[in-house]
Amino acid sequence: MAKLSLKIGMFGCGTVGGGVYELLHNPLKLASLRANGVDAVISKVCVQNLSKKRDLQHFSEQTTRFTSNYQEILEDQSINCIIELMGGVTDAKDVVFGAIKKGKHVITANKALVANFMPEILQLLEENPNVRFGYEASVCGGIPIIHTLQNAYSGDSITEIAGIMNGTTNYMLSKMEHEGIAYDAVLKEAQDLGYAEANPSADVDGFDVQSKIAILAKLGFGGIVKPDQIPTTGISRITTVDFDYAKMMDSTIKLLGVAKLLKPGNPETQTPPEVSVYVSPVVVPRTNVIANIGGATNLVNIRSSNLASSAYVGQGAGRFPTANSVVNDVIQLARGEGPFDPFKASTPVTLQPDFEAHFFVRIKITDGVGIIRAIGQHAEQANVSIYSILQSPIVDRKNVEFVVTTDQTSLSRVRQMCQDIATLPFVQEEPLFIPIL
Amino acid sequence: MAKLSLKIGMFGCGTVGGGVYELLHNPLKLASLRANGVDAVISKVCVQNLSKKRDLQHFSEQTTRFTSNYQEILEDQSINCIIELMGGVTDAKDVVFGAIKKGKHVITANKALVANFMPEILQLLEENPNVRFGYEASVCGGIPIIHTLQNAYSGDSITEIAGIMNGTTNYMLSKMEHEGIAYDAVLKEAQDLGYAEANPSADVDGFDVQSKIAILAKLGFGGIVKPDQIPTTGISRITTVDFDYAKMMDSTIKLLGVAKLLKPGNPETQTPPEVSVYVSPVVVPRTNVIANIGGATNLVNIRSSNLASSAYVGQGAGRFPTANSVVNDVIQLARGEGPFDPFKASTPVTLQPDFEAHFFVRIKITDGVGIIRAIGQHAEQANVSIYSILQSPIVDRKNVEFVVTTDQTSLSRVRQMCQDIATLPFVQEEPLFIPIL
């Protein structure tokens, strides 16, 4: 494809948008981009509130106009590319879909939009084959994981994608582990620091990771995975007690998104590959590199037939890491460089809602006799084999928390076992069950 | 650029070449490549010894011919791309230069050729602007570090590239650390396993890393760095005693290639940036992710203004990791995807042979009185400030090894200090000095 002179309409001008503006309009950066054959200017910016003061150091009225009406960008025939940084899936959807239909190239950081409306986006791109679609910034801020999956694995077969994809929860879990701070206190701290939202659900309930792993699963395995079909457990039930028990196992706990090939497809019988995708806190052995990624850092580990295991580590969010990913999409577009097939070829996959693992099960009880026998009985009924029982010295007989780890078994069996155990009279709440990596 | 139907001439058919053949000709892989719009066939293979038996599972005489005469490929006008996997800089140079002059695209895994003949290659590519040049496989086997540096940092400013880029020495150092095996024994073991060559110099003396960091420095900082200008220290003087002292510092020792921006350039005064590049064993704190990369795994860590710190971890060598990188270059070429500027824009840099760091200095002496005073005196003369002195309990007074660590100082000062110390009567050999990360 030929080089392209880009006139950009940007939607949203908050933290990331301001960063994108700076990276494209700072005179030093601009000179370096021009030297690399990139000609791009943000000619209009659409924001909700025109009177809000913006932190744009190198803003120039000569090049850029603000508007609060998004049709003013979509209808502007001189604009050939939009950058969507509004978030959400209502206005952002209208804008992105509208732009594609008008033949404008799209660059977006919107994981929820890309993950939830992938079939519609693919359909629109098929109808508008000249439109290019960049979404590097939608997953793991500054880690070039989308481009890497688009390019570095084309001749390879991926068997697993797993990673820490949410910096807020990783920050919280690291604090709980190292400083023994309770969940509620650490959440409040994260909110005070601006890491977590006032309504923290997207982060702590795992929905943010759900969208991200859905996107990576498409690139890894070819099939569209609907986010709402992904079994998702957040971190809100994790306590410092869980870290104590994980430590006994020389492990820690991380919130992971995982997409795993269970069974390769068979082209001859047209059997699609079987894939399992989930989001859950996971017990991770200290020897695994994932265990050592603390704070707001993200990591994505990819297993594949040619490369064995590769990991990509970096800043998962923040103004300049995310803006850098947006600008990389701008650069590839302006230079006429690939990928031209942003979601790679689509092939059906069978999503297997169940997955196999060893599990960590934390049970909260009022102490008494016959407890281990009763729990053993329920495990046997659910066909779950117990691997170990961990019990710290009991301090308060009315509130005892202990951990059972299982042999390799399925999520559905463990869930059944925990539901059964929850009905026992001495059990105080449904046990927490999370996989062990 | 348009899609391209590739007829490939491959030079060399050993471990990696056999892997490339398999990845491009295995019917399953072939079907998947075709589905991704890649049309590529290896039509001729040039090898030294035609009668040697080759391990090519999916070889077909209908598609591929063997030859021992490389002109047969260079003169073949139907061949539009060559893959060079011979290694060395004599025949490989003739083949690569010849191919470019004939307008054939080049893909190579040859780090020594790329690093040592970069000015000539750049010149030839300028004279033949339609020729594309892929060298992903030349650095760190399966880690897509070349493509990542070509693409993900175009709007960013890199400040440091550092990494473990040689699997053989990392395997040896890991063994020395964890099993306390002496250097000679661990080298022999690596040779027996086929990890190290009969003549291990390229690995253990750091020349392999020297070529790799020279290539990465070009992509990171714009300037051509001649490998023979890079201060290079290998691992042959590292002993298990060094690991004992590193452990006292809660650190380990890794052979790193490092390229670091010391001072940004000033475009107004046309002052080029100052860069320091070196290869050396380095004392790495356990808290650094680099310390936890064991065995034959490679890691490249990149610091930049937008992304802060990003790390790329994977297999640094081996049949399929390296072949996968070669095939990725084939895929990008066949699909007409970028990068079209394989070495990025060239800008002058000033190579600063000196660099600053804290240093670890191991001194071997015959015990006596006044030793610390004498060493302190030489440190003072060289203007080096001592930070700590580490001394394990002495077992044999005739052979005492202890460690001095310095405050931030320059390589040249430490070198001067060590040369002076070596002249002291009780000192048995020139002290070992390596930087602390």
XYZ file of N, CA, C and O in Angstrom, chain B residues 25 51 55 81 108 114-115 122 142 150 152 156 237 271 274 287 299 308 313 403 413 415:
88
model
N 7.000 -25.915 3.899
C 6.577 -26.999 2.993
C 5.729 -28.075 3.643
O 5.143 -28.893 2.939
N 26.038 -34.690 -1.071
C 25.756 -36.094 -0.761
C 25.362 -36.305 0.704
O 24.955 -37.388 1.098
N 17.747 -33.954 6.924
C 16.532 -34.300 7.660
C 15.391 -33.374 7.221
O 15.038 -32.413 7.885
N 13.907 -14.090 -4.276
C 14.231 -13.904 -2.863
C 15.249 -14.946 -2.430
O 15.138 -16.103 -2.817
N 18.076 -12.952 6.063
C 19.276 -13.583 6.611
C 19.198 -13.712 8.120
O 18.530 -12.918 8.789
N 25.499 -8.832 9.164
C 24.710 -7.602 9.269
C 25.454 -6.570 10.117
O 25.532 -5.394 9.760
N 26.029 -7.012 11.229
C 26.683 -6.064 12.138
C 27.964 -5.500 11.537
O 28.234 -4.304 11.640
N 23.698 -0.990 3.724
C 22.854 0.197 3.566
C 23.079 0.852 2.211
O 22.137 1.278 1.542
N 13.987 -16.526 18.561
C 12.536 -16.460 18.479
C 11.906 -15.200 19.034
O 10.688 -15.066 19.009
N 11.733 -1.965 14.924
C 11.402 -1.267 13.672
C 10.053 -0.566 13.776
O 9.853 0.492 13.191
N 7.525 -0.569 16.934
C 6.825 -0.118 18.133
C 7.443 1.129 18.752
O 6.880 1.690 19.678
N 8.683 7.113 19.554
C 9.191 7.096 20.924
C 10.698 7.396 20.895
O 11.298 7.479 19.831
N 36.535 -15.436 32.742
C 37.202 -15.219 34.033
C 36.223 -15.319 35.210
O 36.612 -15.162 36.366
N 24.501 18.576 17.228
C 25.327 17.697 18.066
C 24.673 16.321 18.106
O 23.516 16.208 18.495
N 25.123 11.099 22.394
C 26.249 10.288 22.885
C 25.729 8.962 23.395
O 24.815 8.926 24.219
N 16.122 -8.607 42.359
C 14.807 -7.995 42.151
C 14.582 -7.623 40.685
O 13.464 -7.357 40.284
N 16.455 -12.450 26.955
C 15.585 -11.335 27.334
C 16.182 -10.045 26.802
O 17.391 -9.839 26.900
N 8.469 3.758 29.306
C 9.231 3.460 30.513
C 10.048 2.203 30.246
O 11.023 2.272 29.516
N 10.840 -11.566 26.203
C 11.495 -12.778 26.712
C 11.146 -13.959 25.831
O 9.975 -14.143 25.484
N 36.207 -8.956 47.466
C 35.555 -8.086 46.488
C 35.431 -6.661 47.025
O 35.083 -6.462 48.190
N 38.458 4.667 34.757
C 39.084 4.812 36.077
C 39.267 3.466 36.763
O 40.296 3.210 37.380
N 39.516 0.596 35.328
C 40.548 -0.151 34.607
C 41.937 0.296 35.077
O 42.811 -0.520 35.380
